[in-house]
Amino acid sequence: MQLRSMTLYSIFIRNDGGTFAAVERDLARLKALGIDAIWLMPIHPIGEVKRKGSLGSPYAIKDYRAINPEFGTMDDFTHLCATAHQLGLKVLIDVVYHHTSPDSVLVKTHPEYFYRRPDGSFGNHVGEWTDIIDLDFSVPALWDELIDTLCFWAQYVDGFRCDVAPLVPLGFWLEARRRVAAVRPDCIWLAESVEHGFIRYNRSQGLDALSDSELYQAFDICYDYDVYGDYLAYAQGRESLPDYIAALERQEAIYPVDYVKLRFTENHDRLRTAFLFPDRTVRENWLAWMFFQKGMPMLYSGQEWAPVHTPTLFDPDPIEKRGEPMHEALLKTLIAMKKDPLFSDGVYTPEARPRDMIVSVWTLGPRKAVGVFSMRGNSAAVNVPLEDGRYHNILNGREYPVDYGTVSTAGEPIILIV
């Protein structure tokens, strides 16, 4: 299973259909788009005590072994998984093991599993997360409880996206991976690794916080939050393009040779791409660049329609899907491109160029892919490592001349594969 060849689609069930049955009805469309795996945001019942908003955060879980009745039944969920598997789609579910809701089942049955403040009350270490209480991983029995739960769900799903994974001990994740393998040998492990600032803050408070390098001992894929700050700073004009590319280049040296990063331009915790980049051409450059990078690309619920609004976690907030998906044709091409071994097994180099251009190259034996991306939609004549001739841009079907080692763009993304 070559993870760098796969594309993941994140589904916020509450705001994207509302039920398992609605998600199931959309699977054929996602398969036709080329999606390889879906990640369902938390499927479990939500706590009521200290609930935020009218419905509460799906990350304030009340019962790890139950299904949120808003979405359907256990039979509905397993039917969704079976349909996905028939279509050749893998299913990942969210694992939220750093904390629970204050009224979770475990609070009632095993209060010893939870962190206590000096006064003996339940609490948490991240002050803004007022609707949850932290688990205490110094209690060995908690490990068995949580890993047994993972083994239960592994009967039905192909992998786990693990929320704030760096705040859970590495030893736990290693043991979980070992034991789950007996149920699901090829289980996919995706860590929501965190920004450098969040790691440093937690460590300054005397708390453990795992780096991406540590997480790669237990996980197959880590978030690219280590460079997200640079991406956002460039998008907002606070950082230069060379600064952003330098951050990406560092990943090539500090992580294992087979590292897989989850590449995204938006998710449920971050701004929509269309909000950051209202211009369609600019946005298409960023989408093309996301797929061209080394790693597994991820699309977030409805991204193909280019919505501007980021749905809230706490109240009903349906994702707007009007008309035909704006980016569907482009995404089909990019998802298909990603399955070429050139983009999983080759050598990759990104480079910042003047006029806010990125030129990136993949090489594998005699084969080569050259990407030219205009991150502000500027027109430019750009030097590329290709012999003079005419080349096919897979993104728009047009032929592009390379003269004197230079290709010209009017602002559109270009990917030339030879």
mmCIF file with all atom_site columns, N, CA, C and O in Angstrom, residues 376-412:
data_model
loop_
_atom_site.group_PDB
_atom_site.id
_atom_site.type_symbol
_atom_site.label_atom_id
_atom_site.label_alt_id
_atom_site.label_comp_id
_atom_site.label_asym_id
_atom_site.label_entity_id
_atom_site.label_seq_id
_atom_site.pdbx_PDB_ins_code
_atom_site.Cartn_x
_atom_site.Cartn_y
_atom_site.Cartn_z
_atom_site.occupancy
_atom_site.B_iso_or_equiv
_atom_site.pdbx_formal_charge
_atom_site.auth_seq_id
_atom_site.auth_comp_id
_atom_site.auth_asym_id
_atom_site.auth_atom_id
_atom_site.pdbx_PDB_model_num
ATOM 1   N N  . ARG A 1 376 ? 0.689  33.647 -6.905  1.00 0.00 ? 376 ARG A N  1
ATOM 2   C CA . ARG A 1 376 ? -0.125 34.871 -6.876  1.00 0.00 ? 376 ARG A CA 1
ATOM 3   C C  . ARG A 1 376 ? -0.847 35.091 -8.205  1.00 0.00 ? 376 ARG A C  1
ATOM 4   O O  . ARG A 1 376 ? -1.422 36.146 -8.429  1.00 0.00 ? 376 ARG A O  1
ATOM 5   N N  . GLY A 1 377 ? -0.790 34.103 -9.096  1.00 0.00 ? 377 GLY A N  1
ATOM 6   C CA . GLY A 1 377 ? -1.450 34.235 -10.383 1.00 0.00 ? 377 GLY A CA 1
ATOM 7   C C  . GLY A 1 377 ? -0.719 35.137 -11.356 1.00 0.00 ? 377 GLY A C  1
ATOM 8   O O  . GLY A 1 377 ? -1.303 35.605 -12.339 1.00 0.00 ? 377 GLY A O  1
ATOM 9   N N  . ASN A 1 378 ? 0.584  35.362 -11.118 1.00 0.00 ? 378 ASN A N  1
ATOM 10  C CA . ASN A 1 378 ? 1.362  36.231 -12.003 1.00 0.00 ? 378 ASN A CA 1
ATOM 11  C C  . ASN A 1 378 ? 1.731  35.508 -13.295 1.00 0.00 ? 378 ASN A C  1
ATOM 12  O O  . ASN A 1 378 ? 1.940  34.292 -13.310 1.00 0.00 ? 378 ASN A O  1
ATOM 13  N N  . SER A 1 379 ? 1.848  36.266 -14.370 1.00 0.00 ? 379 SER A N  1
ATOM 14  C CA . SER A 1 379 ? 2.413  35.720 -15.601 1.00 0.00 ? 379 SER A CA 1
ATOM 15  C C  . SER A 1 379 ? 3.934  35.821 -15.513 1.00 0.00 ? 379 SER A C  1
ATOM 16  O O  . SER A 1 379 ? 4.471  36.722 -14.867 1.00 0.00 ? 379 SER A O  1
ATOM 17  N N  . ALA A 1 380 ? 4.615  34.875 -16.147 1.00 0.00 ? 380 ALA A N  1
ATOM 18  C CA . ALA A 1 380 ? 6.078  34.878 -16.074 1.00 0.00 ? 380 ALA A CA 1
ATOM 19  C C  . ALA A 1 380 ? 6.651  33.917 -17.105 1.00 0.00 ? 380 ALA A C  1
ATOM 20  O O  . ALA A 1 380 ? 5.996  32.949 -17.520 1.00 0.00 ? 380 ALA A O  1
ATOM 21  N N  . ALA A 1 381 ? 7.868  34.186 -17.519 1.00 0.00 ? 381 ALA A N  1
ATOM 22  C CA . ALA A 1 381 ? 8.676  33.251 -18.302 1.00 0.00 ? 381 ALA A CA 1
ATOM 23  C C  . ALA A 1 381 ? 9.657  32.617 -17.323 1.00 0.00 ? 381 ALA A C  1
ATOM 24  O O  . ALA A 1 381 ? 10.443 33.318 -16.687 1.00 0.00 ? 381 ALA A O  1
ATOM 25  N N  . VAL A 1 382 ? 9.599  31.301 -17.210 1.00 0.00 ? 382 VAL A N  1
ATOM 26  C CA . VAL A 1 382 ? 10.297 30.608 -16.133 1.00 0.00 ? 382 VAL A CA 1
ATOM 27  C C  . VAL A 1 382 ? 11.260 29.582 -16.709 1.00 0.00 ? 382 VAL A C  1
ATOM 28  O O  . VAL A 1 382 ? 10.905 28.799 -17.595 1.00 0.00 ? 382 VAL A O  1
ATOM 29  N N  . ASN A 1 383 ? 12.481 29.588 -16.199 1.00 0.00 ? 383 ASN A N  1
ATOM 30  C CA . ASN A 1 383 ? 13.465 28.595 -16.602 1.00 0.00 ? 383 ASN A CA 1
ATOM 31  C C  . ASN A 1 383 ? 13.103 27.238 -16.009 1.00 0.00 ? 383 ASN A C  1
ATOM 32  O O  . ASN A 1 383 ? 12.790 27.141 -14.807 1.00 0.00 ? 383 ASN A O  1
ATOM 33  N N  . VAL A 1 384 ? 13.125 26.180 -16.847 1.00 0.00 ? 384 VAL A N  1
ATOM 34  C CA . VAL A 1 384 ? 12.784 24.835 -16.385 1.00 0.00 ? 384 VAL A CA 1
ATOM 35  C C  . VAL A 1 384 ? 13.840 23.852 -16.877 1.00 0.00 ? 384 VAL A C  1
ATOM 36  O O  . VAL A 1 384 ? 14.474 24.060 -17.920 1.00 0.00 ? 384 VAL A O  1
ATOM 37  N N  . PRO A 1 385 ? 14.068 22.762 -16.150 1.00 0.00 ? 385 PRO A N  1
ATOM 38  C CA . PRO A 1 385 ? 15.090 21.774 -16.523 1.00 0.00 ? 385 PRO A CA 1
ATOM 39  C C  . PRO A 1 385 ? 14.575 20.798 -17.580 1.00 0.00 ? 385 PRO A C  1
ATOM 40  O O  . PRO A 1 385 ? 14.482 19.583 -17.349 1.00 0.00 ? 385 PRO A O  1
ATOM 41  N N  . LEU A 1 386 ? 14.241 21.329 -18.760 1.00 0.00 ? 386 LEU A N  1
ATOM 42  C CA . LEU A 1 386 ? 13.765 20.517 -19.872 1.00 0.00 ? 386 LEU A CA 1
ATOM 43  C C  . LEU A 1 386 ? 14.467 20.939 -21.152 1.00 0.00 ? 386 LEU A C  1
ATOM 44  O O  . LEU A 1 386 ? 14.805 22.130 -21.315 1.00 0.00 ? 386 LEU A O  1
ATOM 45  N N  . GLU A 1 387 ? 14.662 19.982 -22.048 1.00 0.00 ? 387 GLU A N  1
ATOM 46  C CA . GLU A 1 387 ? 15.203 20.335 -23.354 1.00 0.00 ? 387 GLU A CA 1
ATOM 47  C C  . GLU A 1 387 ? 14.155 21.115 -24.148 1.00 0.00 ? 387 GLU A C  1
ATOM 48  O O  . GLU A 1 387 ? 12.951 20.970 -23.929 1.00 0.00 ? 387 GLU A O  1
ATOM 49  N N  . ASP A 1 388 ? 14.613 21.944 -25.056 1.00 0.00 ? 388 ASP A N  1
ATOM 50  C CA . ASP A 1 388 ? 13.686 22.702 -25.890 1.00 0.00 ? 388 ASP A CA 1
ATOM 51  C C  . ASP A 1 388 ? 12.786 21.755 -26.678 1.00 0.00 ? 388 ASP A C  1
ATOM 52  O O  . ASP A 1 388 ? 13.206 20.691 -27.143 1.00 0.00 ? 388 ASP A O  1
ATOM 53  N N  . GLY A 1 389 ? 11.528 22.151 -26.782 1.00 0.00 ? 389 GLY A N  1
ATOM 54  C CA . GLY A 1 389 ? 10.553 21.326 -27.495 1.00 0.00 ? 389 GLY A CA 1
ATOM 55  C C  . GLY A 1 389 ? 9.157  21.724 -27.058 1.00 0.00 ? 389 GLY A C  1
ATOM 56  O O  . GLY A 1 389 ? 8.949  22.760 -26.423 1.00 0.00 ? 389 GLY A O  1
ATOM 57  N N  . ARG A 1 390 ? 8.188  20.886 -27.411 1.00 0.00 ? 390 ARG A N  1
ATOM 58  C CA . ARG A 1 390 ? 6.801  21.142 -27.046 1.00 0.00 ? 390 ARG A CA 1
ATOM 59  C C  . ARG A 1 390 ? 6.342  20.058 -26.073 1.00 0.00 ? 390 ARG A C  1
ATOM 60  O O  . ARG A 1 390 ? 6.589  18.868 -26.297 1.00 0.00 ? 390 ARG A O  1
ATOM 61  N N  . TYR A 1 391 ? 5.654  20.487 -25.028 1.00 0.00 ? 391 TYR A N  1
ATOM 62  C CA . TYR A 1 391 ? 5.272  19.578 -23.954 1.00 0.00 ? 391 TYR A CA 1
ATOM 63  C C  . TYR A 1 391 ? 3.796  19.753 -23.615 1.00 0.00 ? 391 TYR A C  1
ATOM 64  O O  . TYR A 1 391 ? 3.237  20.842 -23.724 1.00 0.00 ? 391 TYR A O  1
ATOM 65  N N  . HIS A 1 392 ? 3.201  18.651 -23.158 1.00 0.00 ? 392 HIS A N  1
ATOM 66  C CA . HIS A 1 392 ? 1.766  18.613 -22.854 1.00 0.00 ? 392 HIS A CA 1
ATOM 67  C C  . HIS A 1 392 ? 1.533  18.946 -21.387 1.00 0.00 ? 392 HIS A C  1
ATOM 68  O O  . HIS A 1 392 ? 2.065  18.278 -20.491 1.00 0.00 ? 392 HIS A O  1
ATOM 69  N N  . ASN A 1 393 ? 0.740  19.985 -21.122 1.00 0.00 ? 393 ASN A N  1
ATOM 70  C CA . ASN A 1 393 ? 0.347  20.325 -19.755 1.00 0.00 ? 393 ASN A CA 1
ATOM 71  C C  . ASN A 1 393 ? -0.853 19.455 -19.388 1.00 0.00 ? 393 ASN A C  1
ATOM 72  O O  . ASN A 1 393 ? -1.946 19.620 -19.935 1.00 0.00 ? 393 ASN A O  1
ATOM 73  N N  . ILE A 1 394 ? -0.676 18.535 -18.441 1.00 0.00 ? 394 ILE A N  1
ATOM 74  C CA . ILE A 1 394 ? -1.751 17.594 -18.127 1.00 0.00 ? 394 ILE A CA 1
ATOM 75  C C  . ILE A 1 394 ? -2.953 18.280 -17.498 1.00 0.00 ? 394 ILE A C  1
ATOM 76  O O  . ILE A 1 394 ? -4.050 17.707 -17.459 1.00 0.00 ? 394 ILE A O  1
ATOM 77  N N  . LEU A 1 395 ? -2.784 19.515 -17.012 1.00 0.00 ? 395 LEU A N  1
ATOM 78  C CA . LEU A 1 395 ? -3.869 20.171 -16.295 1.00 0.00 ? 395 LEU A CA 1
ATOM 79  C C  . LEU A 1 395 ? -4.885 20.847 -17.208 1.00 0.00 ? 395 LEU A C  1
ATOM 80  O O  . LEU A 1 395 ? -6.039 21.033 -16.818 1.00 0.00 ? 395 LEU A O  1
ATOM 81  N N  . ASN A 1 396 ? -4.469 21.255 -18.402 1.00 0.00 ? 396 ASN A N  1
ATOM 82  C CA . ASN A 1 396 ? -5.424 21.906 -19.306 1.00 0.00 ? 396 ASN A CA 1
ATOM 83  C C  . ASN A 1 396 ? -5.396 21.335 -20.727 1.00 0.00 ? 396 ASN A C  1
ATOM 84  O O  . ASN A 1 396 ? -6.128 21.816 -21.608 1.00 0.00 ? 396 ASN A O  1
ATOM 85  N N  . GLY A 1 397 ? -4.542 20.344 -20.962 1.00 0.00 ? 397 GLY A N  1
ATOM 86  C CA . GLY A 1 397 ? -4.508 19.682 -22.261 1.00 0.00 ? 397 GLY A CA 1
ATOM 87  C C  . GLY A 1 397 ? -3.798 20.446 -23.354 1.00 0.00 ? 397 GLY A C  1
ATOM 88  O O  . GLY A 1 397 ? -3.745 19.983 -24.497 1.00 0.00 ? 397 GLY A O  1
ATOM 89  N N  . ARG A 1 398 ? -3.221 21.601 -23.043 1.00 0.00 ? 398 ARG A N  1
ATOM 90  C CA . ARG A 1 398 ? -2.569 22.417 -24.060 1.00 0.00 ? 398 ARG A CA 1
ATOM 91  C C  . ARG A 1 398 ? -1.093 22.055 -24.202 1.00 0.00 ? 398 ARG A C  1
ATOM 92  O O  . ARG A 1 398 ? -0.461 21.530 -23.268 1.00 0.00 ? 398 ARG A O  1
ATOM 93  N N  . GLU A 1 399 ? -0.543 22.350 -25.403 1.00 0.00 ? 399 GLU A N  1
ATOM 94  C CA . GLU A 1 399 ? 0.889  22.173 -25.654 1.00 0.00 ? 399 GLU A CA 1
ATOM 95  C C  . GLU A 1 399 ? 1.627  23.447 -25.288 1.00 0.00 ? 399 GLU A C  1
ATOM 96  O O  . GLU A 1 399 ? 1.176  24.561 -25.617 1.00 0.00 ? 399 GLU A O  1
ATOM 97  N N  . TYR A 1 400 ? 2.761  23.310 -24.609 1.00 0.00 ? 400 TYR A N  1
ATOM 98  C CA . TYR A 1 400 ? 3.561  24.455 -24.184 1.00 0.00 ? 400 TYR A CA 1
ATOM 99  C C  . TYR A 1 400 ? 4.959  24.335 -24.791 1.00 0.00 ? 400 TYR A C  1
ATOM 100 O O  . TYR A 1 400 ? 5.619  23.299 -24.604 1.00 0.00 ? 400 TYR A O  1
ATOM 101 N N  . PRO A 1 401 ? 5.426  25.366 -25.485 1.00 0.00 ? 401 PRO A N  1
ATOM 102 C CA . PRO A 1 401 ? 6.796  25.336 -25.994 1.00 0.00 ? 401 PRO A CA 1
ATOM 103 C C  . PRO A 1 401 ? 7.796  25.660 -24.892 1.00 0.00 ? 401 PRO A C  1
ATOM 104 O O  . PRO A 1 401 ? 7.543  26.520 -24.031 1.00 0.00 ? 401 PRO A O  1
ATOM 105 N N  . VAL A 1 402 ? 8.900  24.947 -24.906 1.00 0.00 ? 402 VAL A N  1
ATOM 106 C CA . VAL A 1 402 ? 10.053 25.307 -24.074 1.00 0.00 ? 402 VAL A CA 1
ATOM 107 C C  . VAL A 1 402 ? 11.137 25.778 -25.031 1.00 0.00 ? 402 VAL A C  1
ATOM 108 O O  . VAL A 1 402 ? 11.630 25.006 -25.860 1.00 0.00 ? 402 VAL A O  1
ATOM 109 N N  . ASP A 1 403 ? 11.473 27.056 -24.957 1.00 0.00 ? 403 ASP A N  1
ATOM 110 C CA . ASP A 1 403 ? 12.484 27.653 -25.816 1.00 0.00 ? 403 ASP A CA 1
ATOM 111 C C  . ASP A 1 403 ? 13.605 28.225 -24.951 1.00 0.00 ? 403 ASP A C  1
ATOM 112 O O  . ASP A 1 403 ? 13.342 28.959 -23.986 1.00 0.00 ? 403 ASP A O  1
ATOM 113 N N  . TYR A 1 404 ? 14.835 27.865 -25.298 1.00 0.00 ? 404 TYR A N  1
ATOM 114 C CA . TYR A 1 404 ? 15.990 28.311 -24.521 1.00 0.00 ? 404 TYR A CA 1
ATOM 115 C C  . TYR A 1 404 ? 15.804 27.972 -23.027 1.00 0.00 ? 404 TYR A C  1
ATOM 116 O O  . TYR A 1 404 ? 16.146 28.752 -22.144 1.00 0.00 ? 404 TYR A O  1
ATOM 117 N N  . GLY A 1 405 ? 15.226 26.803 -22.785 1.00 0.00 ? 405 GLY A N  1
ATOM 118 C CA . GLY A 1 405 ? 15.039 26.343 -21.407 1.00 0.00 ? 405 GLY A CA 1
ATOM 119 C C  . GLY A 1 405 ? 13.982 27.100 -20.643 1.00 0.00 ? 405 GLY A C  1
ATOM 120 O O  . GLY A 1 405 ? 13.972 27.041 -19.394 1.00 0.00 ? 405 GLY A O  1
ATOM 121 N N  . THR A 1 406 ? 13.087 27.775 -21.338 1.00 0.00 ? 406 THR A N  1
ATOM 122 C CA . THR A 1 406 ? 12.106 28.634 -20.669 1.00 0.00 ? 406 THR A CA 1
ATOM 123 C C  . THR A 1 406 ? 10.688 28.299 -21.122 1.00 0.00 ? 406 THR A C  1
ATOM 124 O O  . THR A 1 406 ? 10.430 28.084 -22.306 1.00 0.00 ? 406 THR A O  1
ATOM 125 N N  . VAL A 1 407 ? 9.761  28.257 -20.150 1.00 0.00 ? 407 VAL A N  1
ATOM 126 C CA . VAL A 1 407 ? 8.345  28.075 -20.453 1.00 0.00 ? 407 VAL A CA 1
ATOM 127 C C  . VAL A 1 407 ? 7.595  29.299 -19.937 1.00 0.00 ? 407 VAL A C  1
ATOM 128 O O  . VAL A 1 407 ? 7.983  29.898 -18.928 1.00 0.00 ? 407 VAL A O  1
ATOM 129 N N  . SER A 1 408 ? 6.521  29.661 -20.619 1.00 0.00 ? 408 SER A N  1
ATOM 130 C CA . SER A 1 408 ? 5.770  30.858 -20.255 1.00 0.00 ? 408 SER A CA 1
ATOM 131 C C  . SER A 1 408 ? 4.393  30.486 -19.715 1.00 0.00 ? 408 SER A C  1
ATOM 132 O O  . SER A 1 408 ? 3.723  29.608 -20.257 1.00 0.00 ? 408 SER A O  1
ATOM 133 N N  . THR A 1 409 ? 4.000  31.137 -18.610 1.00 0.00 ? 409 THR A N  1
ATOM 134 C CA . THR A 1 409 ? 2.669  30.950 -18.055 1.00 0.00 ? 409 THR A CA 1
ATOM 135 C C  . THR A 1 409 ? 1.975  32.294 -17.917 1.00 0.00 ? 409 THR A C  1
ATOM 136 O O  . THR A 1 409 ? 2.619  33.307 -17.590 1.00 0.00 ? 409 THR A O  1
ATOM 137 N N  . ALA A 1 410 ? 0.681  32.305 -18.182 1.00 0.00 ? 410 ALA A N  1
ATOM 138 C CA . ALA A 1 410 ? -0.124 33.498 -17.971 1.00 0.00 ? 410 ALA A CA 1
ATOM 139 C C  . ALA A 1 410 ? -0.712 33.531 -16.565 1.00 0.00 ? 410 ALA A C  1
ATOM 140 O O  . ALA A 1 410 ? -1.589 34.333 -16.274 1.00 0.00 ? 410 ALA A O  1
ATOM 141 N N  . GLY A 1 411 ? -0.225 32.643 -15.703 1.00 0.00 ? 411 GLY A N  1
ATOM 142 C CA . GLY A 1 411 ? -0.698 32.562 -14.324 1.00 0.00 ? 411 GLY A CA 1
ATOM 143 C C  . GLY A 1 411 ? -1.291 31.219 -13.985 1.00 0.00 ? 411 GLY A C  1
ATOM 144 O O  . GLY A 1 411 ? -1.514 30.901 -12.827 1.00 0.00 ? 411 GLY A O  1
ATOM 145 N N  . GLU A 1 412 ? -1.567 30.384 -15.010 1.00 0.00 ? 412 GLU A N  1
ATOM 146 C CA . GLU A 1 412 ? -2.161 29.071 -14.782 1.00 0.00 ? 412 GLU A CA 1
ATOM 147 C C  . GLU A 1 412 ? -1.092 28.065 -14.324 1.00 0.00 ? 412 GLU A C  1
ATOM 148 O O  . GLU A 1 412 ? 0.092  28.224 -14.644 1.00 0.00 ? 412 GLU A O  1
#
